[in-house]
GROMACS .gro file of C-alpha atoms in nm:
model
  471
    1UNK     CA    1   2.480  -1.518   3.365
    2UNK     CA    2   2.288  -1.824   3.246
    3UNK     CA    3   1.977  -1.708   3.434
    4UNK     CA    4   1.997  -1.365   3.269
    5UNK     CA    5   2.047  -1.523   2.926
    6UNK     CA    6   1.751  -1.755   2.979
    7UNK     CA    7   1.542  -1.463   3.102
    8UNK     CA    8   1.619  -1.273   2.782
    9UNK     CA    9   1.539  -1.577   2.568
   10UNK     CA   10   1.216  -1.647   2.754
   11UNK     CA   11   1.117  -1.282   2.751
   12UNK     CA   12   1.178  -1.302   2.378
   13UNK     CA   13   0.963  -1.615   2.357
   14UNK     CA   14   0.681  -1.454   2.553
   15UNK     CA   15   0.704  -1.133   2.352
   16UNK     CA   16   0.715  -1.332   2.030
   17UNK     CA   17   0.397  -1.513   2.129
   18UNK     CA   18   0.231  -1.175   2.179
   19UNK     CA   19   0.401  -0.986   1.899
   20UNK     CA   20   0.196  -1.138   1.616
   21UNK     CA   21  -0.140  -1.009   1.739
   22UNK     CA   22   0.029  -0.689   1.848
   23UNK     CA   23   0.174  -0.622   1.503
   24UNK     CA   24  -0.144  -0.721   1.324
   25UNK     CA   25  -0.375  -0.582   1.594
   26UNK     CA   26  -0.423  -0.231   1.453
   27UNK     CA   27  -0.483  -0.369   1.102
   28UNK     CA   28  -0.712  -0.652   1.212
   29UNK     CA   29  -0.911  -0.425   1.447
   30UNK     CA   30  -0.979  -0.178   1.167
   31UNK     CA   31  -1.048  -0.454   0.912
   32UNK     CA   32  -1.276  -0.679   1.119
   33UNK     CA   33  -1.423  -0.401   1.335
   34UNK     CA   34  -1.536  -0.430   1.700
   35UNK     CA   35  -1.799  -0.692   1.613
   36UNK     CA   36  -1.557  -0.922   1.426
   37UNK     CA   37  -1.291  -0.884   1.693
   38UNK     CA   38  -1.555  -0.956   1.957
   39UNK     CA   39  -1.672  -1.275   1.784
   40UNK     CA   40  -1.311  -1.395   1.756
   41UNK     CA   41  -1.247  -1.321   2.124
   42UNK     CA   42  -1.570  -1.494   2.230
   43UNK     CA   43  -1.523  -1.811   2.020
   44UNK     CA   44  -1.156  -1.835   2.114
   45UNK     CA   45  -1.241  -1.802   2.484
   46UNK     CA   46  -1.470  -2.106   2.448
   47UNK     CA   47  -1.205  -2.313   2.271
   48UNK     CA   48  -0.954  -2.230   2.543
   49UNK     CA   49  -1.167  -2.425   2.791
   50UNK     CA   50  -1.115  -2.741   2.583
   51UNK     CA   51  -0.742  -2.661   2.555
   52UNK     CA   52  -0.729  -2.617   2.931
   53UNK     CA   53  -0.895  -2.951   3.011
   54UNK     CA   54  -0.691  -3.130   2.748
   55UNK     CA   55  -0.361  -2.997   2.880
   56UNK     CA   56  -0.444  -3.078   3.247
   57UNK     CA   57  -0.161  -2.870   3.391
   58UNK     CA   58   0.113  -3.056   3.205
   59UNK     CA   59   0.301  -2.736   3.115
   60UNK     CA   60   0.398  -2.657   3.474
   61UNK     CA   61   0.426  -3.020   3.586
   62UNK     CA   62   0.639  -3.125   3.290
   63UNK     CA   63   0.867  -2.823   3.329
   64UNK     CA   64   0.929  -2.909   3.693
   65UNK     CA   65   0.974  -3.286   3.636
   66UNK     CA   66   1.228  -3.235   3.359
   67UNK     CA   67   1.419  -2.994   3.586
   68UNK     CA   68   1.423  -3.258   3.862
   69UNK     CA   69   1.545  -3.538   3.630
   70UNK     CA   70   1.772  -3.368   3.376
   71UNK     CA   71   2.082  -3.513   3.541
   72UNK     CA   72   1.972  -3.862   3.428
   73UNK     CA   73   1.897  -3.875   3.054
   74UNK     CA   74   1.727  -4.214   3.063
   75UNK     CA   75   1.503  -4.119   3.354
   76UNK     CA   76   1.423  -3.785   3.193
   77UNK     CA   77   1.336  -3.953   2.860
   78UNK     CA   78   1.109  -4.198   3.037
   79UNK     CA   79   0.927  -3.914   3.211
   80UNK     CA   80   0.898  -3.711   2.889
   81UNK     CA   81   0.729  -3.986   2.689
   82UNK     CA   82   0.499  -4.078   2.977
   83UNK     CA   83   0.390  -3.718   3.031
   84UNK     CA   84   0.344  -3.656   2.659
   85UNK     CA   85   0.143  -3.978   2.620
   86UNK     CA   86  -0.082  -3.863   2.903
   87UNK     CA   87  -0.125  -3.531   2.725
   88UNK     CA   88  -0.218  -3.699   2.395
   89UNK     CA   89  -0.480  -3.902   2.579
   90UNK     CA   90  -0.648  -3.604   2.743
   91UNK     CA   91  -0.628  -3.383   2.434
   92UNK     CA   92  -0.809  -3.664   2.250
   93UNK     CA   93  -1.080  -3.666   2.516
   94UNK     CA   94  -1.102  -3.287   2.495
   95UNK     CA   95  -1.156  -3.304   2.120
   96UNK     CA   96  -1.435  -3.558   2.165
   97UNK     CA   97  -1.597  -3.320   2.416
   98UNK     CA   98  -1.558  -3.037   2.165
   99UNK     CA   99  -1.731  -3.247   1.898
  100UNK     CA  100  -2.026  -3.299   2.134
  101UNK     CA  101  -2.036  -2.924   2.205
  102UNK     CA  102  -2.045  -2.846   1.832
  103UNK     CA  103  -2.342  -3.080   1.786
  104UNK     CA  104  -2.533  -2.917   2.072
  105UNK     CA  105  -2.444  -2.550   2.009
  106UNK     CA  106  -2.478  -2.444   1.644
  107UNK     CA  107  -2.390  -2.074   1.699
  108UNK     CA  108  -2.067  -1.978   1.519
  109UNK     CA  109  -2.015  -2.347   1.427
  110UNK     CA  110  -1.786  -2.292   1.122
  111UNK     CA  111  -1.569  -2.052   1.321
  112UNK     CA  112  -1.554  -2.292   1.614
  113UNK     CA  113  -1.420  -2.568   1.387
  114UNK     CA  114  -1.142  -2.332   1.278
  115UNK     CA  115  -1.071  -2.234   1.639
  116UNK     CA  116  -1.030  -2.604   1.722
  117UNK     CA  117  -0.685  -2.585   1.563
  118UNK     CA  118  -0.571  -2.454   1.901
  119UNK     CA  119  -0.665  -2.791   2.055
  120UNK     CA  120  -0.438  -2.967   1.805
  121UNK     CA  121  -0.165  -2.712   1.877
  122UNK     CA  122  -0.185  -2.793   2.247
  123UNK     CA  123  -0.138  -3.164   2.170
  124UNK     CA  124   0.200  -3.109   2.002
  125UNK     CA  125   0.328  -2.839   2.238
  126UNK     CA  126   0.647  -2.968   2.401
  127UNK     CA  127   0.793  -2.630   2.498
  128UNK     CA  128   0.776  -2.748   2.861
  129UNK     CA  129   1.062  -2.991   2.787
  130UNK     CA  130   1.298  -2.714   2.675
  131UNK     CA  131   1.194  -2.492   2.964
  132UNK     CA  132   1.273  -2.771   3.209
  133UNK     CA  133   1.613  -2.807   3.041
  134UNK     CA  134   1.658  -2.428   3.066
  135UNK     CA  135   1.714  -2.422   2.689
  136UNK     CA  136   1.499  -2.129   2.580
  137UNK     CA  137   1.682  -2.042   2.260
  138UNK     CA  138   1.515  -2.306   2.045
  139UNK     CA  139   1.162  -2.210   2.142
  140UNK     CA  140   1.232  -1.856   2.029
  141UNK     CA  141   1.426  -1.914   1.708
  142UNK     CA  142   1.215  -2.197   1.565
  143UNK     CA  143   0.887  -2.010   1.618
  144UNK     CA  144   1.012  -1.683   1.469
  145UNK     CA  145   0.989  -1.782   1.102
  146UNK     CA  146   0.639  -1.926   1.145
  147UNK     CA  147   0.520  -1.610   1.320
  148UNK     CA  148   0.663  -1.386   1.049
  149UNK     CA  149   0.502  -1.599   0.777
  150UNK     CA  150   0.161  -1.571   0.946
  151UNK     CA  151   0.195  -1.192   0.966
  152UNK     CA  152   0.258  -1.183   0.590
  153UNK     CA  153  -0.044  -1.406   0.526
  154UNK     CA  154  -0.273  -1.186   0.736
  155UNK     CA  155  -0.173  -0.867   0.557
  156UNK     CA  156  -0.201  -1.046   0.221
  157UNK     CA  157  -0.539  -1.217   0.257
  158UNK     CA  158  -0.744  -1.055   0.538
  159UNK     CA  159  -0.904  -0.747   0.382
  160UNK     CA  160  -1.253  -0.701   0.529
  161UNK     CA  161  -1.496  -0.828   0.793
  162UNK     CA  162  -1.592  -1.129   0.579
  163UNK     CA  163  -1.237  -1.265   0.620
  164UNK     CA  164  -1.281  -1.342   0.992
  165UNK     CA  165  -1.271  -1.718   0.927
  166UNK     CA  166  -0.953  -1.685   0.723
  167UNK     CA  167  -0.791  -1.482   1.002
  168UNK     CA  168  -0.875  -1.753   1.258
  169UNK     CA  169  -0.739  -2.022   1.021
  170UNK     CA  170  -0.408  -1.839   0.978
  171UNK     CA  171  -0.366  -1.777   1.351
  172UNK     CA  172  -0.453  -2.135   1.449
  173UNK     CA  173  -0.233  -2.291   1.179
  174UNK     CA  174   0.062  -2.072   1.284
  175UNK     CA  175   0.028  -2.198   1.642
  176UNK     CA  176   0.021  -2.563   1.528
  177UNK     CA  177   0.322  -2.523   1.299
  178UNK     CA  178   0.514  -2.321   1.559
  179UNK     CA  179   0.476  -2.602   1.812
  180UNK     CA  180   0.571  -2.869   1.557
  181UNK     CA  181   0.904  -2.696   1.488
  182UNK     CA  182   1.026  -2.803   1.833
  183UNK     CA  183   0.996  -3.177   1.763
  184UNK     CA  184   1.302  -3.225   1.533
  185UNK     CA  185   1.532  -3.132   1.825
  186UNK     CA  186   1.405  -3.414   2.046
  187UNK     CA  187   1.675  -3.661   1.940
  188UNK     CA  188   1.942  -3.437   2.094
  189UNK     CA  189   1.793  -3.461   2.442
  190UNK     CA  190   1.565  -3.765   2.453
  191UNK     CA  191   1.672  -4.128   2.409
  192UNK     CA  192   1.460  -4.425   2.308
  193UNK     CA  193   1.261  -4.604   2.575
  194UNK     CA  194   1.071  -4.930   2.559
  195UNK     CA  195   0.702  -4.884   2.493
  196UNK     CA  196   0.624  -5.155   2.747
  197UNK     CA  197   0.808  -4.960   3.017
  198UNK     CA  198   0.587  -4.652   2.988
  199UNK     CA  199   0.337  -4.588   3.267
  200UNK     CA  200   0.181  -4.250   3.186
  201UNK     CA  201  -0.098  -4.279   3.442
  202UNK     CA  202   0.151  -4.256   3.728
  203UNK     CA  203   0.178  -3.887   3.643
  204UNK     CA  204  -0.198  -3.833   3.651
  205UNK     CA  205  -0.238  -3.751   4.019
  206UNK     CA  206   0.045  -3.493   4.047
  207UNK     CA  207  -0.060  -3.343   3.713
  208UNK     CA  208  -0.418  -3.305   3.831
  209UNK     CA  209  -0.284  -3.141   4.147
  210UNK     CA  210  -0.131  -2.872   3.926
  211UNK     CA  211  -0.436  -2.876   3.700
  212UNK     CA  212  -0.659  -2.737   3.974
  213UNK     CA  213  -0.478  -2.402   3.993
  214UNK     CA  214  -0.472  -2.386   3.613
  215UNK     CA  215  -0.852  -2.413   3.608
  216UNK     CA  216  -0.877  -2.139   3.866
  217UNK     CA  217  -0.638  -1.915   3.673
  218UNK     CA  218  -0.823  -1.968   3.346
  219UNK     CA  219  -1.153  -1.882   3.510
  220UNK     CA  220  -1.051  -1.522   3.550
  221UNK     CA  221  -0.844  -1.517   3.230
  222UNK     CA  222  -1.115  -1.651   2.998
  223UNK     CA  223  -1.443  -1.619   3.189
  224UNK     CA  224  -1.471  -1.243   3.148
  225UNK     CA  225  -1.463  -1.259   2.768
  226UNK     CA  226  -1.698  -1.557   2.767
  227UNK     CA  227  -1.947  -1.382   2.995
  228UNK     CA  228  -1.932  -1.053   2.807
  229UNK     CA  229  -2.015  -1.237   2.486
  230UNK     CA  230  -2.279  -1.460   2.646
  231UNK     CA  231  -2.455  -1.160   2.806
  232UNK     CA  232  -2.482  -0.987   2.470
  233UNK     CA  233  -2.182  -0.754   2.506
  234UNK     CA  234  -2.007  -0.893   2.196
  235UNK     CA  235  -1.837  -0.562   2.116
  236UNK     CA  236  -1.731  -0.525   2.480
  237UNK     CA  237  -1.573  -0.870   2.457
  238UNK     CA  238  -1.366  -0.733   2.168
  239UNK     CA  239  -1.269  -0.421   2.364
  240UNK     CA  240  -1.166  -0.639   2.658
  241UNK     CA  241  -0.963  -0.862   2.427
  242UNK     CA  242  -0.775  -0.565   2.275
  243UNK     CA  243  -0.703  -0.404   2.614
  244UNK     CA  244  -0.596  -0.739   2.756
  245UNK     CA  245  -0.367  -0.795   2.456
  246UNK     CA  246  -0.163  -0.482   2.523
  247UNK     CA  247  -0.156  -0.531   2.901
  248UNK     CA  248  -0.048  -0.894   2.866
  249UNK     CA  249   0.217  -0.795   2.613
  250UNK     CA  250   0.379  -0.573   2.875
  251UNK     CA  251   0.314  -0.834   3.147
  252UNK     CA  252   0.492  -1.105   2.944
  253UNK     CA  253   0.821  -0.920   2.988
  254UNK     CA  254   0.771  -0.919   3.365
  255UNK     CA  255   0.651  -1.280   3.408
  256UNK     CA  256   0.923  -1.425   3.185
  257UNK     CA  257   1.128  -1.463   3.503
  258UNK     CA  258   0.876  -1.717   3.634
  259UNK     CA  259   0.928  -1.972   3.357
  260UNK     CA  260   1.305  -1.925   3.376
  261UNK     CA  261   1.333  -1.948   3.753
  262UNK     CA  262   1.091  -2.240   3.809
  263UNK     CA  263   1.330  -2.510   3.675
  264UNK     CA  264   1.631  -2.326   3.821
  265UNK     CA  265   1.476  -2.313   4.169
  266UNK     CA  266   1.340  -2.668   4.138
  267UNK     CA  267   1.687  -2.800   4.056
  268UNK     CA  268   1.842  -2.606   4.348
  269UNK     CA  269   1.567  -2.727   4.584
  270UNK     CA  270   1.622  -3.088   4.471
  271UNK     CA  271   1.986  -3.049   4.581
  272UNK     CA  272   1.868  -2.946   4.929
  273UNK     CA  273   1.999  -2.587   4.921
  274UNK     CA  274   1.696  -2.416   5.078
  275UNK     CA  275   1.878  -2.098   5.176
  276UNK     CA  276   1.990  -2.046   4.818
  277UNK     CA  277   1.628  -2.088   4.709
  278UNK     CA  278   1.524  -1.804   4.939
  279UNK     CA  279   1.802  -1.575   4.821
  280UNK     CA  280   1.702  -1.635   4.459
  281UNK     CA  281   1.343  -1.548   4.555
  282UNK     CA  282   1.444  -1.217   4.716
  283UNK     CA  283   1.653  -1.115   4.414
  284UNK     CA  284   1.383  -1.216   4.167
  285UNK     CA  285   1.106  -1.038   4.361
  286UNK     CA  286   1.311  -0.719   4.371
  287UNK     CA  287   1.387  -0.737   3.999
  288UNK     CA  288   1.021  -0.798   3.912
  289UNK     CA  289   0.911  -0.511   4.139
  290UNK     CA  290   1.160  -0.282   3.965
  291UNK     CA  291   1.016  -0.371   3.622
  292UNK     CA  292   0.649  -0.417   3.711
  293UNK     CA  293   0.601  -0.090   3.899
  294UNK     CA  294   0.756   0.107   3.613
  295UNK     CA  295   0.548  -0.075   3.352
  296UNK     CA  296   0.224  -0.053   3.551
  297UNK     CA  297   0.243   0.322   3.594
  298UNK     CA  298   0.397   0.375   3.252
  299UNK     CA  299   0.128   0.187   3.058
  300UNK     CA  300  -0.148   0.350   3.263
  301UNK     CA  301  -0.005   0.693   3.180
  302UNK     CA  302  -0.023   0.647   2.802
  303UNK     CA  303  -0.331   0.422   2.788
  304UNK     CA  304  -0.609   0.678   2.719
  305UNK     CA  305  -0.472   0.779   2.380
  306UNK     CA  306  -0.283   0.456   2.305
  307UNK     CA  307  -0.593   0.235   2.275
  308UNK     CA  308  -0.780   0.425   2.002
  309UNK     CA  309  -0.455   0.524   1.831
  310UNK     CA  310  -0.343   0.163   1.809
  311UNK     CA  311  -0.673  -0.005   1.718
  312UNK     CA  312  -0.873   0.279   1.561
  313UNK     CA  313  -1.130   0.540   1.664
  314UNK     CA  314  -1.396   0.270   1.716
  315UNK     CA  315  -1.191   0.135   2.008
  316UNK     CA  316  -1.192   0.438   2.241
  317UNK     CA  317  -1.309   0.216   2.528
  318UNK     CA  318  -0.986   0.014   2.502
  319UNK     CA  319  -0.778   0.303   2.638
  320UNK     CA  320  -0.998   0.349   2.943
  321UNK     CA  321  -1.002  -0.028   3.004
  322UNK     CA  322  -0.621  -0.041   2.987
  323UNK     CA  323  -0.595   0.236   3.247
  324UNK     CA  324  -0.784   0.015   3.492
  325UNK     CA  325  -0.633  -0.318   3.392
  326UNK     CA  326  -0.269  -0.202   3.406
  327UNK     CA  327  -0.277  -0.266   3.782
  328UNK     CA  328  -0.262  -0.640   3.717
  329UNK     CA  329   0.092  -0.606   3.578
  330UNK     CA  330   0.223  -0.546   3.929
  331UNK     CA  331  -0.015  -0.787   4.102
  332UNK     CA  332   0.052  -1.077   3.863
  333UNK     CA  333   0.423  -0.995   3.865
  334UNK     CA  334   0.435  -1.042   4.242
  335UNK     CA  335   0.215  -1.352   4.252
  336UNK     CA  336   0.418  -1.502   3.968
  337UNK     CA  337   0.736  -1.475   4.174
  338UNK     CA  338   0.586  -1.617   4.493
  339UNK     CA  339   0.370  -1.880   4.323
  340UNK     CA  340   0.574  -2.008   4.029
  341UNK     CA  341   0.921  -1.933   4.162
  342UNK     CA  342   0.875  -2.047   4.521
  343UNK     CA  343   0.555  -2.237   4.602
  344UNK     CA  344   0.550  -2.467   4.297
  345UNK     CA  345   0.920  -2.563   4.273
  346UNK     CA  346   0.936  -2.627   4.648
  347UNK     CA  347   0.635  -2.859   4.636
  348UNK     CA  348   0.380  -2.626   4.799
  349UNK     CA  349   0.117  -2.698   4.534
  350UNK     CA  350  -0.175  -2.692   4.779
  351UNK     CA  351  -0.095  -2.339   4.895
  352UNK     CA  352  -0.057  -2.220   4.535
  353UNK     CA  353  -0.386  -2.386   4.441
  354UNK     CA  354  -0.567  -2.222   4.732
  355UNK     CA  355  -0.448  -1.876   4.629
  356UNK     CA  356  -0.566  -1.898   4.269
  357UNK     CA  357  -0.888  -2.073   4.372
  358UNK     CA  358  -0.973  -1.781   4.599
  359UNK     CA  359  -0.907  -1.549   4.306
  360UNK     CA  360  -1.136  -1.755   4.081
  361UNK     CA  361  -1.415  -1.755   4.341
  362UNK     CA  362  -1.383  -1.378   4.378
  363UNK     CA  363  -1.398  -1.341   4.000
  364UNK     CA  364  -1.714  -1.549   3.970
  365UNK     CA  365  -1.886  -1.364   4.257
  366UNK     CA  366  -1.798  -1.015   4.134
  367UNK     CA  367  -1.838  -1.082   3.761
  368UNK     CA  368  -2.216  -1.110   3.752
  369UNK     CA  369  -2.309  -0.782   3.925
  370UNK     CA  370  -2.014  -0.581   3.788
  371UNK     CA  371  -2.060  -0.692   3.425
  372UNK     CA  372  -2.438  -0.648   3.454
  373UNK     CA  373  -2.409  -0.286   3.571
  374UNK     CA  374  -2.082  -0.170   3.409
  375UNK     CA  375  -2.016  -0.415   3.124
  376UNK     CA  376  -1.656  -0.387   3.004
  377UNK     CA  377  -1.533  -0.184   3.301
  378UNK     CA  378  -1.704  -0.421   3.543
  379UNK     CA  379  -1.513  -0.713   3.389
  380UNK     CA  380  -1.185  -0.523   3.426
  381UNK     CA  381  -1.253  -0.432   3.789
  382UNK     CA  382  -1.344  -0.795   3.862
  383UNK     CA  383  -1.010  -0.907   3.713
  384UNK     CA  384  -0.813  -0.660   3.927
  385UNK     CA  385  -0.998  -0.768   4.244
  386UNK     CA  386  -0.925  -1.134   4.168
  387UNK     CA  387  -0.553  -1.076   4.113
  388UNK     CA  388  -0.534  -0.865   4.429
  389UNK     CA  389  -0.680  -1.149   4.636
  390UNK     CA  390  -0.436  -1.403   4.486
  391UNK     CA  391  -0.137  -1.182   4.564
  392UNK     CA  392  -0.248  -1.092   4.917
  393UNK     CA  393  -0.308  -1.457   5.008
  394UNK     CA  394   0.034  -1.566   4.879
  395UNK     CA  395   0.211  -1.286   5.064
  396UNK     CA  396   0.021  -1.373   5.382
  397UNK     CA  397   0.105  -1.743   5.345
  398UNK     CA  398   0.483  -1.695   5.308
  399UNK     CA  399   0.510  -1.434   5.586
  400UNK     CA  400   0.660  -1.692   5.830
  401UNK     CA  401   0.881  -1.866   5.571
  402UNK     CA  402   1.030  -1.565   5.395
  403UNK     CA  403   1.140  -1.226   5.520
  404UNK     CA  404   0.883  -0.984   5.378
  405UNK     CA  405   1.107  -0.690   5.464
  406UNK     CA  406   1.374  -0.826   5.230
  407UNK     CA  407   1.117  -0.880   4.956
  408UNK     CA  408   0.962  -0.532   4.971
  409UNK     CA  409   1.267  -0.332   5.080
  410UNK     CA  410   1.296  -0.135   4.755
  411UNK     CA  411   0.926  -0.114   4.666
  412UNK     CA  412   0.873   0.231   4.831
  413UNK     CA  413   1.165   0.369   4.628
  414UNK     CA  414   1.023   0.232   4.305
  415UNK     CA  415   0.687   0.391   4.387
  416UNK     CA  416   0.854   0.725   4.467
  417UNK     CA  417   1.004   0.716   4.116
  418UNK     CA  418   0.693   0.582   3.939
  419UNK     CA  419   0.427   0.823   4.072
  420UNK     CA  420   0.590   1.147   3.941
  421UNK     CA  421   0.658   0.967   3.613
  422UNK     CA  422   0.287   0.877   3.585
  423UNK     CA  423   0.169   1.232   3.665
  424UNK     CA  424   0.392   1.398   3.405
  425UNK     CA  425   0.337   1.144   3.125
  426UNK     CA  426  -0.039   1.113   3.187
  427UNK     CA  427  -0.080   1.492   3.168
  428UNK     CA  428   0.108   1.502   2.838
  429UNK     CA  429  -0.090   1.205   2.704
  430UNK     CA  430  -0.425   1.369   2.777
  431UNK     CA  431  -0.338   1.728   2.678
  432UNK     CA  432  -0.133   1.682   2.359
  433UNK     CA  433  -0.210   1.542   2.015
  434UNK     CA  434  -0.109   1.180   1.999
  435UNK     CA  435   0.121   1.071   1.717
  436UNK     CA  436   0.375   0.792   1.695
  437UNK     CA  437   0.649   1.047   1.764
  438UNK     CA  438   0.477   1.174   2.078
  439UNK     CA  439   0.426   0.814   2.193
  440UNK     CA  440   0.799   0.744   2.180
  441UNK     CA  441   0.865   1.082   2.338
  442UNK     CA  442   0.633   1.007   2.630
  443UNK     CA  443   0.784   0.661   2.682
  444UNK     CA  444   1.137   0.802   2.670
  445UNK     CA  445   1.047   1.081   2.911
  446UNK     CA  446   0.893   0.827   3.150
  447UNK     CA  447   1.210   0.616   3.143
  448UNK     CA  448   1.427   0.923   3.210
  449UNK     CA  449   1.212   1.034   3.504
  450UNK     CA  450   1.195   0.683   3.657
  451UNK     CA  451   1.565   0.608   3.629
  452UNK     CA  452   1.663   0.964   3.715
  453UNK     CA  453   1.482   0.951   4.049
  454UNK     CA  454   1.615   0.601   4.123
  455UNK     CA  455   1.970   0.720   4.062
  456UNK     CA  456   1.913   0.980   4.332
  457UNK     CA  457   1.760   0.749   4.594
  458UNK     CA  458   1.980   0.445   4.508
  459UNK     CA  459   1.781   0.123   4.555
  460UNK     CA  460   1.992  -0.191   4.599
  461UNK     CA  461   1.878  -0.330   4.261
  462UNK     CA  462   2.178  -0.160   4.097
  463UNK     CA  463   2.424  -0.352   4.316
  464UNK     CA  464   2.236  -0.677   4.255
  465UNK     CA  465   2.246  -0.617   3.880
  466UNK     CA  466   2.624  -0.592   3.888
  467UNK     CA  467   2.642  -0.913   4.092
  468UNK     CA  468   2.417  -1.104   3.848
  469UNK     CA  469   2.615  -0.987   3.546
  470UNK     CA  470   2.926  -1.146   3.693
  471UNK     CA  471   2.762  -1.488   3.724
   0.00000   0.00000   0.00000
């Protein structure tokens, strides 16, 4: 039951992180327009590179280390302060590098200074501690008030395209304050340690080992928006950002299991129970497949009308982009289970790194020709290809360690339910006028069709759900 509760809390945390731009998205898109949204997406994609290099993979590493050591409060406290000190050091170096960049590249300089708030936010982000402790409630509750306040500020002060800088300031400040709200709870979990006993550099090598896959992942998360903007497709960068926002909002519900299960699996693995680790993987993979297949086909079915309805008539391209990009919900869902719930907590960092590196290489190779010829849609196709390669490599790698038949046993049944759902809902979406009422009607109809067919063909997920609820 604890795993389910943590999943719900973490899903809430992930959704909360996405809900602010989702709530304000329609308003901001209409207020700032495609060009303003594109500039924000482009400048933010640049700042995320500095955030990435400043964080050096500490999120995943710290999560895992806290999970390993949480049985010893003194040891855990020692590790926390060492890891956080290392993070402060590298965030400082990242900010120096950002300062040099600002001096060399004057374009959008005032906006870039405002975007640099995200670097400061990364410095004070200690959510990895609570995730390692499997205490997800605090990260949700303490951020909620800050998020709500920022929504109010956006609606109160952002009124036209000239308020782009103010919008960036509000968003960046909300992220900083949201992360700071987690610090007052430290005294409940962390004890004092002697400053002289801290050796943060001992964590550098294993952190860098996890940093490599983070670089690879960010290449095909950020690079597309950066390249679209750099190649003169500023508006397309905005369209990509809006489509990616909605897809990642849905995806956050699916991948919430990864953050929850990583410390849980790591703790079980540390106790030497390898068979239990595998069983948890099979159950988690099945659950994610159940959700991801429904959400992939469901979002694709309503995407054509949803994009322009949500963001405005100037964002017609967003709907078509979402139709293509929705495939990554399933692909990332699967790779998240294998990578973050099995490879990382069991110490197979090299194999995980190889998978995402191959995806990054594929993204770089395909980005140039696809973006050159097809712009926005080329960037989307490149993203899907990259995620497909990551997933296929991970599945191929674990074929001798895990039983693939157990992992995919219910996938055909989920597809049998999802395809008819997609056909019916997509037809309605294209051939009827789209209002908020019809949106909810189409979603509800899709749920009824999906679950109705599954009730007839009876996948084992229903039995597993009953078993999990009893834990």
